[in-house]
Amino acid sequence: MSALPRSYNPFAEDEEEDVAPAGPGGAGGADRQRYLEQEVLRRSAATADSTTRSLSLLYESERIGVAASEELVRQGEALKRTEQMVDKMDQDLKTSQRHINSIKSVWGGLVNYFKAKPPESKPDQNGAPEYYANTRLKEAMMSSKEQESKYQESHPNLRKLDNSDNDFNKADLVSSVQRDAYPKNQQLRAYHQKIDTNLDEMSSGLSRLKSLALGLQTEIEEQDDMLDRLTKKVETLDVNIKNTDRKVRQL
């Protein structure tokens, strides 16, 4: 029966010249077993910490996405108010042109008298009209805002101090079917469960980030259309203002 390798460290050959190889049941085999167990636990803990940090970054990205969405909605409200103001200015300008025609000539006054007056839109009672973002963005924002507490719990400067044994206590709450899928070692089982939980949360977070991105894209496209419409209205209003100014100077 062949003996185990003298050392599992390839860089320690010179230091172990005088060490005799140990059999499977000797002290060397037990030390190697303990080392492998500690190495597995260390790597599992590092993986769990890595997924926890990734999940924290995901929550932070989601929070930034919600803030960007809220700012975009405020921008849409400002564009809507601007468009309403431009429409009101255009209406006032048409009224001014009617008065100018009345002052300019009697015939113009008679034409305005018999001409149907344009319908006047009443100003809003409570200021600017309410602006509604697209449904996809609103649903994505509501879903992401529900994760704000998880972001605070995962942030290293915001989360509350908790006991490190919580993960191990949670390991006993899984069903017997799930327990069979994990290692029997309590610490290793807790690490594996934490990794699986973090991966599930990351999957859900990525799905919410995708919904936010699609909602932002739709909102930006709608605001682009609003900007194009507003630009055309402003250009038309500018031409009408110049024509009205010229008529006033001719009086």
Short mmCIF file of C-alpha atoms in Angstrom, two decimals:
data_model
loop_
_atom_site.label_atom_id
_atom_site.label_comp_id
_atom_site.label_asym_id
_atom_site.label_seq_id
_atom_site.Cartn_x
_atom_site.Cartn_y
_atom_site.Cartn_z
CA MET A 1 0.00 0.00 0.00
CA SER A 2 1.49 3.27 -1.08
CA ALA A 3 2.09 5.99 1.49
CA LEU A 4 0.56 9.42 1.31
CA PRO A 5 2.61 12.24 -0.19
CA ARG A 6 5.11 13.66 2.20
CA SER A 7 3.68 17.18 1.97
CA TYR A 8 0.88 19.00 0.23
CA ASN A 9 2.99 22.17 0.07
CA PRO A 10 5.31 22.03 -2.99
CA PHE A 11 7.40 24.89 -1.62
CA ALA A 12 8.25 23.15 1.66
CA GLU A 13 10.27 20.20 0.31
CA ASP A 14 13.54 21.30 1.86
CA GLU A 15 11.97 21.76 5.28
CA GLU A 16 10.57 18.25 5.46
CA GLU A 17 13.59 16.17 4.54
CA ASP A 18 13.65 14.57 7.99
CA VAL A 19 9.90 13.93 8.27
CA ALA A 20 8.89 10.34 7.67
CA PRO A 21 5.80 9.69 5.59
CA ALA A 22 2.72 8.92 7.65
CA GLY A 23 0.14 6.31 6.88
CA PRO A 24 -3.51 6.98 6.31
CA GLY A 25 -4.33 6.57 9.98
CA GLY A 26 -1.28 8.43 11.29
CA ALA A 27 -0.84 11.95 12.58
CA GLY A 28 0.01 13.23 9.11
CA GLY A 29 -3.29 12.02 7.69
CA ALA A 30 -5.26 13.64 10.52
CA ASP A 31 -3.45 16.95 10.06
CA ARG A 32 -4.13 16.86 6.35
CA GLN A 33 -7.81 16.13 7.00
CA ARG A 34 -8.08 19.06 9.41
CA TYR A 35 -6.33 21.33 6.95
CA LEU A 36 -8.70 20.37 4.14
CA GLU A 37 -11.73 20.95 6.36
CA GLN A 38 -10.44 24.37 7.40
CA GLU A 39 -9.65 25.23 3.79
CA VAL A 40 -13.14 24.26 2.67
CA LEU A 41 -14.68 26.37 5.44
CA ARG A 42 -12.41 29.31 4.60
CA ARG A 43 -13.27 29.20 0.90
CA SER A 44 -16.98 28.83 1.67
CA ALA A 45 -16.87 31.80 4.04
CA ALA A 46 -15.03 33.86 1.43
CA THR A 47 -17.61 32.94 -1.21
CA ALA A 48 -20.46 33.84 1.13
CA ASP A 49 -18.85 37.20 1.91
CA SER A 50 -18.31 37.83 -1.79
CA THR A 51 -21.95 37.18 -2.64
CA THR A 52 -23.01 39.39 0.27
CA ARG A 53 -20.90 42.27 -1.04
CA SER A 54 -22.23 41.74 -4.55
CA LEU A 55 -25.78 41.78 -3.20
CA SER A 56 -25.06 45.01 -1.33
CA LEU A 57 -23.75 46.62 -4.52
CA LEU A 58 -26.84 45.41 -6.34
CA TYR A 59 -29.13 47.03 -3.77
CA GLU A 60 -27.12 50.25 -4.04
CA SER A 61 -27.40 50.22 -7.84
CA GLU A 62 -31.13 49.70 -7.49
CA ARG A 63 -31.37 52.66 -5.10
CA ILE A 64 -29.48 54.85 -7.58
CA GLY A 65 -31.81 53.67 -10.34
CA VAL A 66 -34.86 54.68 -8.28
CA ALA A 67 -33.32 58.12 -7.61
CA ALA A 68 -32.65 58.57 -11.33
CA SER A 69 -36.24 57.54 -12.11
CA GLU A 70 -37.64 60.06 -9.63
CA GLU A 71 -35.49 62.80 -11.13
CA LEU A 72 -36.68 61.86 -14.62
CA VAL A 73 -40.30 62.06 -13.48
CA ARG A 74 -39.66 65.54 -12.04
CA GLN A 75 -38.14 66.51 -15.37
CA GLY A 76 -41.27 65.26 -17.12
CA GLU A 77 -43.41 67.38 -14.79
CA ALA A 78 -41.30 70.44 -15.63
CA LEU A 79 -41.66 69.76 -19.36
CA LYS A 80 -45.43 69.41 -18.97
CA ARG A 81 -45.65 72.73 -17.12
CA THR A 82 -43.54 74.38 -19.80
CA GLU A 83 -45.77 73.04 -22.54
CA GLN A 84 -48.85 74.33 -20.72
CA MET A 85 -47.25 77.78 -20.42
CA VAL A 86 -46.40 77.84 -24.12
CA ASP A 87 -50.00 76.88 -25.00
CA LYS A 88 -51.29 79.67 -22.74
CA MET A 89 -48.92 82.18 -24.35
CA ASP A 90 -50.09 81.13 -27.79
CA GLN A 91 -53.72 81.61 -26.73
CA ASP A 92 -52.97 85.06 -25.28
CA LEU A 93 -51.13 86.00 -28.45
CA LYS A 94 -54.13 85.12 -30.60
CA THR A 95 -56.32 87.29 -28.36
CA SER A 96 -53.83 90.14 -28.76
CA GLN A 97 -53.91 89.78 -32.52
CA ARG A 98 -57.70 90.10 -32.48
CA HIS A 99 -57.45 93.32 -30.50
CA ILE A 100 -54.82 94.66 -32.85
CA ASN A 101 -57.05 93.97 -35.83
CA SER A 102 -59.90 95.82 -34.08
CA ILE A 103 -57.69 98.85 -33.43
CA LYS A 104 -56.15 98.82 -36.89
CA SER A 105 -59.37 99.25 -38.87
CA VAL A 106 -63.12 99.36 -38.58
CA TRP A 107 -63.39 96.50 -41.05
CA GLY A 108 -61.08 94.40 -38.88
CA GLY A 109 -63.28 95.21 -35.88
CA LEU A 110 -66.40 94.09 -37.74
CA VAL A 111 -64.68 90.88 -38.82
CA ASN A 112 -63.68 90.15 -35.26
CA TYR A 113 -67.18 90.94 -34.05
CA PHE A 114 -68.83 88.40 -36.31
CA LYS A 115 -65.97 85.91 -36.17
CA ALA A 116 -66.39 83.11 -33.69
CA LYS A 117 -64.14 83.50 -30.70
CA PRO A 118 -61.68 80.69 -30.06
CA PRO A 119 -62.48 78.61 -27.00
CA GLU A 120 -60.55 79.75 -23.98
CA SER A 121 -59.05 77.10 -21.75
CA LYS A 122 -59.42 77.80 -18.08
CA PRO A 123 -56.22 77.95 -16.07
CA ASP A 124 -55.61 75.18 -13.59
CA GLN A 125 -56.96 75.90 -10.15
CA ASN A 126 -54.12 74.22 -8.30
CA GLY A 127 -51.18 75.31 -10.38
CA ALA A 128 -49.51 73.07 -12.93
CA PRO A 129 -51.34 69.95 -14.09
CA GLU A 130 -50.30 66.64 -12.64
CA TYR A 131 -47.84 64.65 -14.66
CA TYR A 132 -48.07 60.86 -14.86
CA ALA A 133 -45.03 58.74 -15.67
CA ASN A 134 -45.44 55.61 -17.77
CA THR A 135 -46.91 52.58 -16.04
CA ARG A 136 -43.84 50.38 -16.51
CA LEU A 137 -41.58 52.86 -14.74
CA LYS A 138 -44.02 53.43 -11.87
CA GLU A 139 -44.38 49.70 -11.21
CA ALA A 140 -40.60 49.21 -11.34
CA MET A 141 -40.05 52.10 -8.92
CA MET A 142 -42.62 50.73 -6.46
CA SER A 143 -41.06 47.27 -6.59
CA SER A 144 -37.56 48.64 -6.03
CA LYS A 145 -38.59 50.97 -3.21
CA GLU A 146 -39.77 47.94 -1.28
CA GLN A 147 -36.14 46.79 -1.14
CA GLU A 148 -34.94 49.96 0.63
CA SER A 149 -34.87 48.17 3.98
CA LYS A 150 -32.71 45.41 2.51
CA TYR A 151 -30.28 48.02 1.20
CA GLN A 152 -29.97 49.52 4.67
CA GLU A 153 -29.46 46.07 6.20
CA SER A 154 -26.74 45.16 3.69
CA HIS A 155 -24.88 48.48 3.75
CA PRO A 156 -21.85 48.22 6.06
CA ASN A 157 -22.42 51.71 7.49
CA LEU A 158 -26.20 51.38 7.88
CA ARG A 159 -26.91 47.83 8.92
CA LYS A 160 -27.48 46.96 12.56
CA LEU A 161 -25.08 44.81 14.51
CA ASP A 162 -26.18 41.20 14.60
CA ASN A 163 -24.81 37.97 15.94
CA SER A 164 -22.67 35.90 13.65
CA ASP A 165 -24.51 32.80 14.88
CA ASN A 166 -27.75 33.87 13.19
CA ASP A 167 -26.81 32.16 9.97
CA PHE A 168 -26.09 28.95 11.82
CA ASN A 169 -29.38 29.15 13.71
CA LYS A 170 -31.24 29.63 10.44
CA ALA A 171 -29.62 26.47 9.15
CA ASP A 172 -31.85 24.42 11.43
CA LEU A 173 -35.04 25.91 9.97
CA VAL A 174 -34.79 24.25 6.57
CA SER A 175 -36.78 21.17 5.71
CA SER A 176 -35.32 17.69 5.80
CA VAL A 177 -35.36 17.52 2.00
CA GLN A 178 -33.35 20.73 1.72
CA ARG A 179 -31.04 19.62 4.53
CA ASP A 180 -30.08 16.51 2.60
CA ALA A 181 -28.83 18.69 -0.26
CA TYR A 182 -26.34 20.50 1.98
CA PRO A 183 -23.24 19.23 3.80
CA LYS A 184 -23.71 17.75 7.24
CA ASN A 185 -21.23 20.13 8.83
CA GLN A 186 -23.25 22.86 10.50
CA GLN A 187 -20.94 25.73 9.59
CA LEU A 188 -20.46 24.56 6.02
CA ARG A 189 -24.21 24.02 5.63
CA ALA A 190 -24.89 27.57 6.86
CA TYR A 191 -22.38 29.01 4.37
CA HIS A 192 -23.93 27.07 1.48
CA GLN A 193 -27.42 28.19 2.42
CA LYS A 194 -26.28 31.79 2.68
CA ILE A 195 -24.67 31.60 -0.75
CA ASP A 196 -27.83 30.13 -2.27
CA THR A 197 -29.99 32.79 -0.60
CA ASN A 198 -27.72 35.59 -1.83
CA LEU A 199 -27.76 34.20 -5.36
CA ASP A 200 -31.57 34.06 -5.31
CA GLU A 201 -31.71 37.67 -4.09
CA MET A 202 -29.23 38.73 -6.77
CA SER A 203 -31.39 37.09 -9.44
CA SER A 204 -34.46 38.98 -8.18
CA GLY A 205 -32.46 42.21 -7.95
CA LEU A 206 -31.19 41.90 -11.50
CA SER A 207 -34.76 41.35 -12.66
CA ARG A 208 -35.86 44.54 -10.89
CA LEU A 209 -32.93 46.46 -12.36
CA LYS A 210 -33.97 45.27 -15.82
CA SER A 211 -37.52 46.52 -15.21
CA LEU A 212 -36.14 49.88 -14.07
CA ALA A 213 -33.97 50.14 -17.17
CA LEU A 214 -36.89 49.35 -19.48
CA GLY A 215 -39.11 51.83 -17.65
CA LEU A 216 -36.43 54.53 -17.92
CA GLN A 217 -36.06 53.83 -21.62
CA THR A 218 -39.81 54.20 -22.19
CA GLU A 219 -39.96 57.40 -20.14
CA ILE A 220 -37.01 58.92 -22.00
CA GLU A 221 -38.61 58.11 -25.35
CA GLU A 222 -41.87 59.75 -24.28
CA GLN A 223 -40.05 62.84 -23.03
CA ASP A 224 -38.12 63.01 -26.31
CA ASP A 225 -41.45 63.19 -28.13
CA MET A 226 -42.59 65.88 -25.70
CA LEU A 227 -39.40 67.87 -26.35
CA ASP A 228 -39.91 67.66 -30.11
CA ARG A 229 -43.51 68.82 -29.76
CA LEU A 230 -42.48 71.62 -27.40
CA THR A 231 -39.73 72.74 -29.77
CA LYS A 232 -42.18 73.06 -32.65
CA LYS A 233 -44.62 75.02 -30.48
CA VAL A 234 -41.89 77.40 -29.34
CA GLU A 235 -40.75 77.98 -32.92
CA THR A 236 -44.31 78.72 -34.02
CA LEU A 237 -44.83 80.99 -31.02
CA ASP A 238 -41.64 82.89 -31.82
CA VAL A 239 -42.82 83.54 -35.38
CA ASN A 240 -46.23 84.74 -34.15
CA ILE A 241 -44.63 87.05 -31.59
CA LYS A 242 -42.49 88.65 -34.29
CA ASN A 243 -45.51 89.13 -36.55
CA THR A 244 -47.54 90.65 -33.70
CA ASP A 245 -44.66 92.96 -32.79
CA ARG A 246 -44.43 94.12 -36.40
CA LYS A 247 -48.17 94.84 -36.52
CA VAL A 248 -47.99 96.82 -33.28
CA ARG A 249 -45.19 98.97 -34.68
CA GLN A 250 -47.29 99.69 -37.78
CA LEU A 251 -50.15 101.16 -35.76
#
